[in-house]
Amino acid sequence: MICVLTGGTGGAKFVDGLRQVVPAEEITMVVNTGDDLLWWGLYVSPDIDSITYVLSGLLSRERGWGVKGDTFLCLQAMGQLGEPTWFHTGDRDLAVHLLRSRLMAEGKTLSEATSAICDKLSVKARILPMSDSRVETRVDTPSGELSFEEYFVQRWYQDPVNSVRFAGATDAEAAPGVIEAILSADAVVIAPSNPVTSIGPILAVPGIREALSRARGKVAAVSPIVGNAPVAGPAGILMTAQGLSCSIAGVAKAYEDFLDLLVCDTRDARAAEVLRKNGLRVQCAQTIMRSSDDRAALARTVLSHTIRGLRSDEPDSEKPATRAAADQP
Ligand code: GDP
């Protein structure tokens, strides 16, 4: 069993690779819900949607979000009615939001609603929200505090960022199955997702960080930062705001209390060497996922370096230098 912690864009690309190399039934995803929002009165969970769509083959590859070939008639009609239209939802996408909202209005939890939608879309992998409690990513800017979607989608992440917080996290509980999935997996993989606003909210849920340090399988992370810049999006700005450098060292720092292996791009070979000298196992690979084959190759690389053995198989005396020698690109 492989457990993946993920957001919705870089994470979805990685999951697309993973599903090509591992039977879907053997994958459990723990998904960020800090970006969730009420839109036109409907409960929208953007990262859960992206992961559900990628696993059901419905994700639009061109856009990287929403359903492929979707139409936007409702969005147009809402605009004509004077309603806000900055958050784009296609018509088929909207059907999922309607169903989830109805299930939740009937008293189902987000986990139960997610599982019901996955069944209907024939998703065989397990998709777990990080929590059934509401945890909201809040981005503090000079113009005031914004939700993640206001900051990212409505305002095109142009605001300077003072800090990021996860409202509701301290009182939240991990959703059913999350802690068990992390503890018992043969390998845990942190997808190449934004360390602050996609993985940050998951780690802020009490018990999850601790489970990662106690996991029996190795914990690997794929860096979303390549050559000191994010492949896309605001990860660099947000990492800097949180006191992390925008580099593979910053990614390693964000996960330092539980990370066994960092997979970074071959372009970061020099920075990788520095991290190895500090005792971290680092594997360089081609991590830019342009094609379906790139995605599968990256998933294969990550798995080949994680599921070979469990943490407890490693002799205590194994020196970082020995691991480094085995990990040369
Ligand atoms: P979000 O929920 O939409 O923010 O999506 P994620 O957090 O899952 O993904 C955003 C991150 O994915 C960004 O920080 C990007 O740098 C990273 N990313 C996107 N495409 C790639 C890729 O092909 N390779 C790697 N290594 N990172 C990527």
XYZ file of C-alpha atoms and ligand atoms in Angstrom:
357
model
C 0.000 0.000 0.000
C 1.288 3.437 -0.962
C 0.053 6.543 0.843
C 0.342 9.895 -0.944
C -0.106 13.327 0.663
C -1.173 15.751 -2.025
C -2.616 19.024 -3.265
C -4.332 19.383 -6.589
C -1.985 20.351 -9.463
C 1.588 19.062 -9.087
C 0.039 16.373 -6.903
C -2.471 15.351 -9.579
C 0.306 15.011 -12.166
C 2.268 12.760 -9.828
C -0.819 10.677 -9.006
C -1.416 10.311 -12.758
C 2.043 8.724 -12.970
C 1.509 6.556 -9.923
C -1.727 5.082 -11.248
C 0.191 3.882 -14.309
C 2.679 1.885 -12.241
C 0.716 0.688 -9.175
C -2.763 -0.928 -9.072
C -5.225 1.785 -8.013
C -6.500 -0.386 -5.149
C -3.055 -0.088 -3.540
C -3.018 3.714 -3.386
C -4.464 5.873 -0.598
C -4.451 9.617 -1.065
C -4.596 12.055 1.841
C -5.761 15.272 0.254
C -5.540 18.926 1.294
C -8.887 20.546 2.090
C -7.530 23.928 3.219
C -8.601 25.427 -0.151
C -12.236 24.283 0.190
C -14.824 26.986 -0.311
C -18.523 27.634 -0.474
C -19.215 28.781 -4.009
C -22.733 29.789 -5.057
C -23.812 28.016 -1.868
C -22.121 24.751 -2.896
C -19.306 22.957 -1.069
C -16.314 22.842 -3.440
C -13.171 20.902 -2.568
C -10.749 21.809 -5.384
C -7.931 19.395 -4.519
C -10.235 16.437 -3.842
C -11.921 17.171 -7.172
C -8.634 17.256 -9.103
C -7.454 14.003 -7.559
C -10.853 12.355 -8.166
C -10.865 13.510 -11.781
C -7.317 12.383 -12.482
C -8.047 8.925 -11.082
C -11.296 8.586 -13.027
C -9.654 9.791 -16.252
C -11.864 12.896 -16.318
C -9.276 15.605 -15.531
C -8.680 18.235 -18.188
C -4.970 17.991 -18.948
C -4.920 21.334 -20.763
C -6.299 23.263 -17.808
C -4.901 21.021 -15.065
C -8.227 21.354 -13.197
C -11.890 20.555 -13.883
C -13.400 18.038 -16.273
C -12.022 17.602 -19.790
C -14.309 18.862 -22.557
C -16.556 20.585 -20.000
C -18.856 23.457 -20.953
C -19.344 26.654 -18.921
C -22.995 27.519 -19.597
C -23.955 27.810 -15.933
C -20.993 30.110 -15.262
C -22.146 32.316 -18.119
C -25.738 32.316 -16.847
C -24.630 33.161 -13.292
C -22.653 36.094 -14.699
C -25.770 37.304 -16.478
C -27.590 37.120 -13.139
C -24.915 39.354 -11.602
C -23.312 36.595 -9.524
C -19.531 36.365 -9.041
C -17.725 34.348 -11.720
C -14.054 34.564 -10.718
C -13.941 30.925 -9.603
C -14.528 28.863 -12.730
C -16.576 25.710 -12.490
C -17.652 23.833 -15.589
C -21.119 22.314 -15.939
C -20.081 18.693 -15.326
C -17.800 19.804 -12.493
C -20.802 21.575 -11.015
C -22.726 18.288 -10.958
C -20.107 16.901 -8.564
C -20.351 20.000 -6.337
C -24.157 19.681 -6.327
C -24.011 16.027 -5.350
C -21.380 16.592 -2.620
C -23.354 19.531 -1.220
C -26.573 17.508 -1.135
C -24.869 14.582 0.601
C -23.335 16.917 3.183
C -26.648 18.748 3.699
C -28.158 15.308 4.452
C -25.582 14.885 7.219
C -22.789 12.947 5.465
C -19.213 13.889 6.322
C -16.794 15.090 3.647
C -15.120 11.640 3.795
C -18.440 9.881 3.208
C -19.425 12.240 0.406
C -15.992 11.778 -1.214
C -16.264 8.005 -0.991
C -19.785 8.066 -2.523
C -18.604 10.241 -5.437
C -15.559 8.017 -5.983
C -17.833 4.945 -6.168
C -20.045 6.623 -8.748
C -17.012 7.603 -10.845
C -15.460 4.116 -10.481
C -12.353 5.408 -8.696
C -10.629 2.368 -7.228
C -7.967 4.197 -5.211
C -8.910 5.517 -1.776
C -9.254 9.298 -1.524
C -9.339 10.638 2.025
C -9.770 14.295 2.928
C -7.119 15.244 5.503
C -9.939 16.057 7.940
C -13.711 16.160 8.113
C -13.458 19.335 10.195
C -13.189 22.652 8.430
C -9.559 23.827 8.257
C -9.180 26.992 6.230
C -5.933 28.292 4.759
C -5.800 32.060 5.358
C -3.254 34.235 3.580
C -2.370 37.479 5.363
C -1.612 40.313 2.919
C -1.320 44.128 3.242
C -4.926 44.277 1.899
C -6.174 42.011 4.680
C -6.615 38.292 5.207
C -7.744 36.288 2.187
C -8.908 32.714 1.689
C -6.521 30.685 -0.461
C -8.851 30.819 -3.490
C -9.296 34.595 -3.135
C -5.509 34.987 -3.017
C -4.745 32.468 -5.770
C -7.638 32.518 -8.238
C -9.443 35.840 -7.707
C -6.319 38.001 -7.228
C -3.828 35.948 -9.289
C -1.413 35.704 -6.310
C -0.226 39.262 -6.926
C -0.478 40.412 -3.262
C 2.647 40.445 -1.118
C 2.235 37.806 1.598
C 2.951 38.436 5.294
C 2.109 34.969 6.571
C -0.157 31.954 6.184
C -2.257 30.295 8.868
C -4.620 27.334 8.992
C -7.782 28.424 10.788
C -9.443 25.617 12.710
C -6.453 23.262 12.495
C -5.722 22.976 16.202
C -9.241 21.682 16.892
C -9.378 19.430 13.823
C -9.062 15.669 13.794
C -7.575 13.619 10.982
C -10.342 12.035 8.890
C -11.083 8.335 9.478
C -8.344 6.146 8.009
C -5.727 8.893 7.567
C -3.444 8.062 10.486
C -3.737 4.304 9.850
C -2.932 4.771 6.140
C 0.237 6.736 6.981
C 1.372 4.368 9.724
C 0.828 1.146 7.796
C 1.867 2.131 4.243
C 4.838 0.422 2.610
C 5.873 3.908 1.513
C 4.527 7.399 2.084
C 5.074 9.936 -0.675
C 4.663 13.697 -0.315
C 3.680 14.736 -3.841
C 5.383 17.700 -5.577
C 2.735 19.978 -4.106
C 3.024 23.411 -2.536
C 4.760 22.772 0.829
C 2.958 25.716 2.488
C -0.613 25.739 1.180
C -1.126 22.136 0.032
C 1.002 20.003 2.363
C 1.103 22.635 5.175
C -2.615 22.270 6.029
C -2.334 18.456 6.093
C 0.654 18.658 8.471
C -1.232 21.154 10.646
C -3.918 18.569 11.497
C -3.009 17.202 14.941
C -1.495 13.725 14.806
C -0.459 13.694 11.147
C 3.148 14.925 11.573
C 3.612 12.492 14.418
C 2.226 9.627 12.316
C 4.725 10.514 9.581
C 7.619 10.236 12.009
C 6.280 6.873 13.253
C 5.411 5.419 9.835
C 6.818 1.936 9.211
C 7.453 2.667 5.524
C 9.896 5.227 4.245
C 8.675 8.784 3.753
C 9.788 10.416 0.511
C 8.994 13.865 -0.886
C 9.217 15.046 -4.475
C 10.346 18.660 -4.675
C 7.973 21.121 -6.376
C 10.910 23.537 -6.478
C 13.331 23.128 -9.374
C 16.374 25.378 -9.760
C 15.300 27.655 -6.885
C 11.875 28.383 -8.405
C 8.515 26.638 -8.302
C 7.591 24.830 -11.512
C 4.386 26.896 -11.381
C 2.400 29.027 -8.940
C 3.139 30.916 -5.739
C 5.083 28.299 -3.730
C 8.226 30.476 -3.707
C 6.453 33.565 -2.333
C 4.604 31.504 0.264
C 7.699 29.578 1.364
C 9.631 32.831 1.819
C 6.740 34.262 3.867
C 6.923 31.211 6.121
C 10.678 31.529 6.637
C 11.655 28.749 4.214
C 14.071 29.326 1.349
C 12.675 28.714 -2.128
C 15.029 25.798 -2.833
C 15.256 22.074 -2.300
C 16.813 22.946 1.072
C 13.599 24.839 1.939
C 11.510 21.809 0.958
C 13.745 19.530 3.052
C 13.414 21.936 5.994
C 9.594 21.918 5.769
C 9.614 18.131 6.185
C 12.765 17.691 8.266
C 11.182 15.899 11.222
C 9.988 12.905 9.195
C 11.680 12.870 5.786
C 13.755 9.824 4.728
C 14.297 10.712 1.091
C 14.030 13.843 -1.028
C 13.608 13.405 -4.770
C 14.745 16.528 -6.585
C 15.486 17.495 -10.147
C 18.832 16.717 -11.783
C 19.215 20.493 -12.187
C 19.576 20.683 -8.405
C 22.437 18.167 -8.243
C 24.759 20.633 -6.511
C 22.264 21.638 -3.850
C 21.503 17.925 -3.415
C 25.153 17.291 -2.588
C 25.001 19.848 0.223
C 21.890 18.214 1.688
C 23.552 14.782 1.500
C 26.545 16.099 3.406
C 24.063 17.147 6.095
C 22.799 13.583 6.302
C 19.659 13.573 4.138
C 19.190 10.936 1.476
C 18.595 12.729 -1.825
C 17.863 11.228 -5.218
C 18.137 13.348 -8.371
C 15.774 12.564 -11.246
C 13.969 14.224 -14.100
C 11.032 15.708 -12.160
C 9.367 17.989 -14.702
C 6.271 16.073 -15.774
C 5.414 17.164 -19.317
C 4.146 13.877 -20.706
C 2.332 10.867 -19.406
C 5.588 8.897 -19.681
C 7.439 11.518 -17.571
C 4.810 11.100 -14.874
C 5.075 7.310 -14.845
C 8.884 7.438 -14.860
C 8.943 9.779 -11.851
C 6.502 7.574 -9.932
C 8.662 4.535 -10.750
C 11.816 6.297 -9.531
C 10.197 7.345 -6.262
C 8.871 3.851 -5.594
C 12.116 2.122 -6.468
C 13.848 4.143 -3.759
C 11.198 3.757 -1.092
C 9.482 0.386 -1.111
C 12.649 -1.679 -1.181
C 12.746 -1.757 2.587
C 10.998 -0.500 5.666
C 12.535 2.062 8.006
C 13.256 -0.629 10.566
C 15.341 -2.571 7.985
C 17.980 0.150 7.967
C 20.905 -0.570 10.289
C 21.340 2.252 12.790
C 24.992 2.424 11.895
C 24.333 3.233 8.234
C 26.142 6.490 7.593
C 24.662 9.223 5.441
C 27.852 9.110 3.359
C 27.167 5.442 2.473
C 23.643 6.301 1.394
C 24.953 9.234 -0.599
C 27.284 6.963 -2.543
C 24.346 4.761 -3.515
C 22.248 7.745 -4.524
C 24.449 9.408 -7.083
C 22.411 10.478 -10.134
P -2.551 23.221 -5.862
O -3.448 22.541 -4.909
O -3.218 23.608 -7.156
O -1.731 24.336 -5.258
O -1.552 22.095 -6.369
P -0.278 21.404 -5.753
O 0.130 22.043 -4.473
O -0.484 19.926 -5.779
O 0.770 21.738 -6.891
C 1.410 22.976 -7.008
C 2.907 22.752 -7.056
O 3.186 21.789 -8.075
C 3.691 23.987 -7.438
O 4.458 24.390 -6.325
C 4.571 23.546 -8.600
O 5.903 23.995 -8.461
C 4.467 22.036 -8.562
N 4.524 21.399 -9.889
C 3.678 21.569 -10.915
N 4.065 20.810 -11.972
C 5.194 20.156 -11.598
C 6.083 19.247 -12.249
O 5.884 18.860 -13.412
N 7.151 18.801 -11.523
C 7.391 19.213 -10.227
N 8.469 18.739 -9.599
N 6.579 20.079 -9.590
C 5.493 20.532 -10.268
